[in-house]
Coordinates of C-alpha atoms and ligand atoms in Angstrom, one line a residue:
X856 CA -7.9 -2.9 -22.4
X857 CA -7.1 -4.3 -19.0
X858 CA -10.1 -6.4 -18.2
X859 CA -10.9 -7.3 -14.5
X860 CA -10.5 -11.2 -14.3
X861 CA -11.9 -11.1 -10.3
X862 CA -12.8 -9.0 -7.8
X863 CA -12.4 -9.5 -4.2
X864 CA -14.7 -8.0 -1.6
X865 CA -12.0 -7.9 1.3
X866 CA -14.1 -5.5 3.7
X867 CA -16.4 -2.7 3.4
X868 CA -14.6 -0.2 1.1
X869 CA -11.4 -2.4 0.6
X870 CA -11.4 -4.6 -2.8
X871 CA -8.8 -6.3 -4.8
X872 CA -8.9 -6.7 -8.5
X873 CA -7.4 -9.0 -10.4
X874 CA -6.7 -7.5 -13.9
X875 CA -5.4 -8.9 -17.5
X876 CA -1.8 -7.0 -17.8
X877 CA 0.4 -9.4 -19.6
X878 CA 3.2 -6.9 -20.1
X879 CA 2.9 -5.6 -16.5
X880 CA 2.9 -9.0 -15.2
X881 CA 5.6 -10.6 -17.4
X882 CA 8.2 -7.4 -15.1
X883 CA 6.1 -6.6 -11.5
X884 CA 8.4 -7.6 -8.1
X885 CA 7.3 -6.8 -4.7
X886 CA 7.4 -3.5 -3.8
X887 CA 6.3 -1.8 -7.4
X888 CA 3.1 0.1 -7.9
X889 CA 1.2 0.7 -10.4
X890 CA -0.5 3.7 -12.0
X891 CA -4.2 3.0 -12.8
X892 CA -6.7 5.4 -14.6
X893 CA -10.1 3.4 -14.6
X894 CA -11.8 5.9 -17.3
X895 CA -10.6 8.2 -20.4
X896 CA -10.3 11.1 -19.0
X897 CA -10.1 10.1 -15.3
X898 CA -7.9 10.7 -12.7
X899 CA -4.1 8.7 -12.4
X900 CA -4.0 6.8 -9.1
X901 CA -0.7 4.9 -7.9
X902 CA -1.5 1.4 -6.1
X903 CA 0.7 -1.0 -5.1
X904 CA 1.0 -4.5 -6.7
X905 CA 0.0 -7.0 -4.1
X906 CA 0.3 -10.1 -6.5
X907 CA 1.3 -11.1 -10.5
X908 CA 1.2 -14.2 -11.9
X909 CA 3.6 -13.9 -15.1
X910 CA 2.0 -17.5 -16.8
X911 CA -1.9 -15.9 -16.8
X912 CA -0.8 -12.8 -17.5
X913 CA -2.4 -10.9 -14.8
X914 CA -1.2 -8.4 -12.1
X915 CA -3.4 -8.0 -9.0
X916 CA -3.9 -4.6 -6.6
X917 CA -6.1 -3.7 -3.5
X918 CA -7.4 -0.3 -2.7
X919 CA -9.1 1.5 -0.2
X920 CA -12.1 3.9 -1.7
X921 CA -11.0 7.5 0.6
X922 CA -11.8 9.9 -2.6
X923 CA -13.1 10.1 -5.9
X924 CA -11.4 7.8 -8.2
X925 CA -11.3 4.9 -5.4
X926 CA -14.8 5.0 -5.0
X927 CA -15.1 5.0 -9.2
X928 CA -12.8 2.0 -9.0
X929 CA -15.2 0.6 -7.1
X930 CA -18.1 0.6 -8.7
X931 CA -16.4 -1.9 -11.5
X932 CA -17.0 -5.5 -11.5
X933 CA -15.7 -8.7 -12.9
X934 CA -15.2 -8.6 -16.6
X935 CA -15.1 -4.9 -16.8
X936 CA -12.4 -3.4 -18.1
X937 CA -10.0 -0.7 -16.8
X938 CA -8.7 2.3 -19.4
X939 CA -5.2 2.4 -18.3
X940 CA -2.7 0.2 -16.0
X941 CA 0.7 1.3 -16.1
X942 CA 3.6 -0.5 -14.5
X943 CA 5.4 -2.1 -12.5
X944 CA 7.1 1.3 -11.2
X945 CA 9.3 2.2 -8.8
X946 CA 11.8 0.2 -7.6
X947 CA 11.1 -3.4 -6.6
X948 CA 12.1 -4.4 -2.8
X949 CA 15.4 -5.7 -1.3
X950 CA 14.4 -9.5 -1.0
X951 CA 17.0 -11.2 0.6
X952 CA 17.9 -13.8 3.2
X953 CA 18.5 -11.4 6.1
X954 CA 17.5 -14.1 9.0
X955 CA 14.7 -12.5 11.1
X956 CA 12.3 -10.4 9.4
X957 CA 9.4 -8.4 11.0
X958 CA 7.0 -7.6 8.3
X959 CA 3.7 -5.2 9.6
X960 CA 1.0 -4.6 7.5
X961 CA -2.0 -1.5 8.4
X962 CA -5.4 -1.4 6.7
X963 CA -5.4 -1.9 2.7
X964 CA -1.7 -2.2 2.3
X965 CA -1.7 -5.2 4.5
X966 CA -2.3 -6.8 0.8
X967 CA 0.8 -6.0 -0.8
X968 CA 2.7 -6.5 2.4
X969 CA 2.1 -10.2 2.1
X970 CA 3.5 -10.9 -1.2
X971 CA 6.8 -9.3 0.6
X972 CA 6.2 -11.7 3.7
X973 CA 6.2 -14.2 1.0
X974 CA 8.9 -13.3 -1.1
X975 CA 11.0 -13.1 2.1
X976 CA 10.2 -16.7 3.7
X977 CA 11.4 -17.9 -0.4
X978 CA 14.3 -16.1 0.3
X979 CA 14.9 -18.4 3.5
X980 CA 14.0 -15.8 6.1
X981 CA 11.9 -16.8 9.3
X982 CA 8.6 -14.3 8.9
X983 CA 6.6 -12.7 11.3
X984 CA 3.6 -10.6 10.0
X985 CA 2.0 -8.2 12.1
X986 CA -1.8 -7.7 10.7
X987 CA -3.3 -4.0 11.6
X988 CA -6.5 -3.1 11.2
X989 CA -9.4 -0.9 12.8
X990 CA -11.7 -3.3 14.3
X991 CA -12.4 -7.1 13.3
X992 CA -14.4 -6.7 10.4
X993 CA -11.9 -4.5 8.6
X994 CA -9.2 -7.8 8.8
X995 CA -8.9 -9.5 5.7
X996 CA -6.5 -12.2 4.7
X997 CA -5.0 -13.7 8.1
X998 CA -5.1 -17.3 6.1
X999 CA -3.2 -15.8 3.3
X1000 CA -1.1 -14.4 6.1
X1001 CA -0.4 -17.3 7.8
X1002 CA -0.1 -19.4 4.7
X1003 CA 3.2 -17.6 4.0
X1004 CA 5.1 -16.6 7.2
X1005 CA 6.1 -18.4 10.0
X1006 CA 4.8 -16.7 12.9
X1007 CA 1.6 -14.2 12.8
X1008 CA -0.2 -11.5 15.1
X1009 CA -3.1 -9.6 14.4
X1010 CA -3.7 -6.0 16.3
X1011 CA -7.1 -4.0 16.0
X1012 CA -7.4 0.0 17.3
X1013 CA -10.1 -1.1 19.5
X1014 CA -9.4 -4.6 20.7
X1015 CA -12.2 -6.6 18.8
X1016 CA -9.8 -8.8 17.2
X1017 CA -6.3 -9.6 18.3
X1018 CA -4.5 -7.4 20.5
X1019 CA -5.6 -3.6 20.9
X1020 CA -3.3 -1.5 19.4
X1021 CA 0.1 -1.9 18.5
X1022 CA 2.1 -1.7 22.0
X1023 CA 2.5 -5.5 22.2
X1024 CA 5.1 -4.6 19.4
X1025 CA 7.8 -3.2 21.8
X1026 CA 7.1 -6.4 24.0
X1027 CA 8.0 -8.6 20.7
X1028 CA 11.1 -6.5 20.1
X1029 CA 12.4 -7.0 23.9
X1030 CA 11.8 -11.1 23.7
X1031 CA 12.8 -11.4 19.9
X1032 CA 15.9 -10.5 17.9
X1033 CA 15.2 -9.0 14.3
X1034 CA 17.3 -8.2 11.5
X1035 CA 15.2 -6.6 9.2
X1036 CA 11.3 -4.5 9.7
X1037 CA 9.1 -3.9 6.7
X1038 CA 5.9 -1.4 7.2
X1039 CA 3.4 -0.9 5.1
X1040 CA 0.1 1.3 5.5
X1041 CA -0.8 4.6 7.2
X1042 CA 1.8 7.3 7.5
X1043 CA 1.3 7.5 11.0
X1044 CA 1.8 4.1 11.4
X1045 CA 4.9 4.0 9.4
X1046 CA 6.1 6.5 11.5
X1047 CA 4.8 4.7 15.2
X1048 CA 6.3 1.1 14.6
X1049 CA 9.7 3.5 12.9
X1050 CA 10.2 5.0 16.1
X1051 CA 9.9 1.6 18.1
X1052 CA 12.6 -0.4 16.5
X1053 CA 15.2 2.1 16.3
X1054 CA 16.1 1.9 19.4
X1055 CA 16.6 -2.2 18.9
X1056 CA 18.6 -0.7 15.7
X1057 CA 16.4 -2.9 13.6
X1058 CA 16.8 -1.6 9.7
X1059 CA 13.4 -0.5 8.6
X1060 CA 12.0 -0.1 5.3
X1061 CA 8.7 2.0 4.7
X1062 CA 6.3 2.5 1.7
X1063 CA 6.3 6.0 1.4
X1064 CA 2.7 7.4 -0.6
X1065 CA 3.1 10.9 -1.2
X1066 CA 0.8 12.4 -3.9
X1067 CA 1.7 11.3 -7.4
X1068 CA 1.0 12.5 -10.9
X1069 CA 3.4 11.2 -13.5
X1070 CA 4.9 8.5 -11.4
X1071 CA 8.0 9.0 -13.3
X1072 CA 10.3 11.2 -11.9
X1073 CA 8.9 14.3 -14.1
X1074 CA 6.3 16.3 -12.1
X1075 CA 8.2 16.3 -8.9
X1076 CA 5.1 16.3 -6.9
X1077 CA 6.1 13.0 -4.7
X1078 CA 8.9 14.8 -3.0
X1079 CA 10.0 13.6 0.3
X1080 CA 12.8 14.1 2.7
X1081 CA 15.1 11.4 3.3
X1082 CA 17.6 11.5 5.4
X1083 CA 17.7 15.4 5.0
X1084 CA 17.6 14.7 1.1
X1085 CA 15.0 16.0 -1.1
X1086 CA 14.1 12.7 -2.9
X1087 CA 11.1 11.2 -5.7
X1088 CA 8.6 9.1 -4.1
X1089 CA 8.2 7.4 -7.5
X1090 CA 11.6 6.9 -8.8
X1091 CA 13.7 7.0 -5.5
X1092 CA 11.5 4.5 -3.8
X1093 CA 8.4 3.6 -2.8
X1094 CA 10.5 2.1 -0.2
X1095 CA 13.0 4.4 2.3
X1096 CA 14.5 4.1 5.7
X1097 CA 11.9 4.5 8.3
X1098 CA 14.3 5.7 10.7
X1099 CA 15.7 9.1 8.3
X1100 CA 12.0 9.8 6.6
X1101 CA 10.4 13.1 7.5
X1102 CA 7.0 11.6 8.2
X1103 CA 5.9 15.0 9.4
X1104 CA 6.7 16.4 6.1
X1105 CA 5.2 13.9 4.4
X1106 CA 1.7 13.9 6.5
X1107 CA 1.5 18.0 5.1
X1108 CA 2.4 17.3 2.0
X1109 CA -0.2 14.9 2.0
X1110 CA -3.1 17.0 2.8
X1111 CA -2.2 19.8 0.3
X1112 CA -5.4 19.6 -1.8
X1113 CA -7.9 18.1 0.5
X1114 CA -10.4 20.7 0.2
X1115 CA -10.7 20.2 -4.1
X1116 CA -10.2 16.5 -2.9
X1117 CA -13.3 16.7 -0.5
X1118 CA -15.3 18.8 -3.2
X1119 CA -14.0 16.2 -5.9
X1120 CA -15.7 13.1 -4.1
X1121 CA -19.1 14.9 -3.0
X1122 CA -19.4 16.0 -6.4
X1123 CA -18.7 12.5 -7.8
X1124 CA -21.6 11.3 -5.1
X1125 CA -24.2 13.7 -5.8
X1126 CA -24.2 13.4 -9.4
X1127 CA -24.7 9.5 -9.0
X1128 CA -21.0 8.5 -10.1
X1129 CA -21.0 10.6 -13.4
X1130 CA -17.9 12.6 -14.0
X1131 CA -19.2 15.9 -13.8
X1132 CA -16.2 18.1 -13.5
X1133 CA -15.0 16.8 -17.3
X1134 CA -18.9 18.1 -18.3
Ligands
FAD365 C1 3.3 4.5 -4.3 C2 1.9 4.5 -3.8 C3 1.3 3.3 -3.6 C4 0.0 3.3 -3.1 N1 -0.6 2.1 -2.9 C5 -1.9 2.1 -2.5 C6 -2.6 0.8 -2.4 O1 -2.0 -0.3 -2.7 N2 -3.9 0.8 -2.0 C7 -4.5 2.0 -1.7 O2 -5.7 1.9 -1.4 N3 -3.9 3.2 -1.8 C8 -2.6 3.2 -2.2 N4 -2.0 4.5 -2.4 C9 -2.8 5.7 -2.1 C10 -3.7 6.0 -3.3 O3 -3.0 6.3 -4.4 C11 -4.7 7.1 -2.9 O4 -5.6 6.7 -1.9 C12 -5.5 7.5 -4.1 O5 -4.7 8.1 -5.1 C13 -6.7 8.4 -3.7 O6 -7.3 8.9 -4.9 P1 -8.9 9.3 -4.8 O7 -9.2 10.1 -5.9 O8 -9.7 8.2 -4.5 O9 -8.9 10.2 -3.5 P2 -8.4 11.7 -3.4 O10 -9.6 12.6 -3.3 O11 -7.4 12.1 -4.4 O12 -7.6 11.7 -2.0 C14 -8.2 11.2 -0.8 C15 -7.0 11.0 0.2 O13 -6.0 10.3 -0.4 C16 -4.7 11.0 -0.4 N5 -4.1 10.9 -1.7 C17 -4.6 11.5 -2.8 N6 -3.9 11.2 -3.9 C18 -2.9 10.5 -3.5 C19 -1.8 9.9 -4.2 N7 -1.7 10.0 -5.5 N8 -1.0 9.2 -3.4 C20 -1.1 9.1 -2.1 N9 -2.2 9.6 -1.4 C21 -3.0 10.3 -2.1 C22 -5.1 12.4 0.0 O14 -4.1 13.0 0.8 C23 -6.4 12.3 0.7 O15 -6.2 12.2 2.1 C24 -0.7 4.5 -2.8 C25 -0.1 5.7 -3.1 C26 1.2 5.7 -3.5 C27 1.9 7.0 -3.8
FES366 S1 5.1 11.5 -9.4 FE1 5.9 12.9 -10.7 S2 8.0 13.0 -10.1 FE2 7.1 11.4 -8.9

């Protein structure tokens, strides 16, 4: 079983865990996810890993509670133990020493983005991480942050903390040479900050999270289009170019099986958290 060692409150529906996973650990990189099924029975959700630590044993992941099984993974606590996590999969991130790197971070993935800004200032690159969130109370670890890059900005939707939006980017770009851009969080994000560094022809790697089943390359669900090539989400990255994704596609794709996933999570609520549809 895959106990929870600690649990992190990081804002209103965003919490980390912290979870035994010797074998996972002993193998994770930046960039891998993981596949995590906190019940028999329950649903398989793919998070990314946001830290390991291969001498304790333990692998660490931060998630946002939008449907059914995030808000079940929430109601766990310290010493409880998960039924399932399986990983690291996908492939890990290019970490290299490519001089200037731009690493931005929106909502909950703004936790695994920092073990890349990490693993990129190890790798001797100068780091500056761009921290997105809604409004200040959704922004979580600036000191972690600023603990492992060398420069950091914080941008909120609607200007309670940092600078509103993320416009000030393209001012960055114009003042600042980059040789490399890392995004990860919402889709439309991705897409936003893809858009504003190809025209600086800054190479620019996105976390791509279609739906996933399998996470394995055998269900085919995770199909995006890269480059005008239909690829797997789960074996073919997480990670693509941001500047040959079909983010349009993806967003659809995306949004297939809202109305079961709606249904799924009201369900879940009104029954009090039991798992009614296996009853
Ligand atoms: C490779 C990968 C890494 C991810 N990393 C993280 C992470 O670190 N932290 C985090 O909070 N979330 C992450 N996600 C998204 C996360 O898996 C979904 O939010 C989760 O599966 C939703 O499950 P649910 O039952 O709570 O909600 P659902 O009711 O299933 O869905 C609610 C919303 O989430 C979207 N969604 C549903 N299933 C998936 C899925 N399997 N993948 C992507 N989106 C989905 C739906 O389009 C819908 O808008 C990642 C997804 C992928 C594919
Ligand atoms: S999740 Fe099944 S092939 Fe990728």
């Amino acid at each position: 079983m895959y106990e929870i060692l600690t649990k992190i409150q990081l804002a209103h529906k965003e919490t980390l865990f912290e979870v035994h996973a010797p074998e996972v650990a002993a193998k994770a990189r930046p960039g891998q996810f993981l596949i995590v099924i906190p019940r028999a029975g329950g649903e398989r959700v793919p998070l990314t890993i946001c830290d390991y630590d291969v001498e304790r044993g333990t692998v660490s992941f931060a998630f946002h509670e939008v449907g059914k099984t995030t808000k079940e993974l929430g109601t766990f606590e310290k010493g409880d133990c998960l039924y399932n996590v399986t990983g690291p999969l996908g492939n890990p991130s290019e970490i290299r020493n490519y001089g200037r790197v731009l690493c931005v971070g929106g909502s909950i993935m703004i936790a695994p983005l920092l073990l890349q800004s990490k693993a990129m200032k190890a790798a001797g690159n100068h780091v500056t991480t761009i921290l997105g969130c809604r409004s200040k109370d959704f922004l979580f670890m600036a000191d972690k942050a600023k603990a492992c890059s060398d420069e950091v900005h914080v941008a909120s939707d609607d200007g309670t903390v940092g600078e509103k939006g993320l416009d000030f980017l393209n001012e960055l770009l114009k003042k600042e040479r980059y040789d490399r851009c890392v995004v990860m969080g919402p889709v439309v994000m991705m897409k936003y900050v893809s858009e504003m560094t190809r025209p600086f022809g800054i190479p620019t790697v996105v976390t791509l999270t279609p739906i996933m089943i399998d996470g394995m390359g055998m269900c085919g669900v995770c199909r995006v289009t890269v480059g005008g090539k239909m690829l797997f989400g789960c074996v073919d990255g997480p990670e693509f170019d941001g500047h040959n994704t079909n983010f349009d596609e993806l967003i659809k794709r995306q949004r297939t099986m809202l109305p079961e996933e709606r249904l799924s999570s009201i369900l879940w609520e009104t029954s009090g958290g039991c798992d009614c549809e296996r009853q």
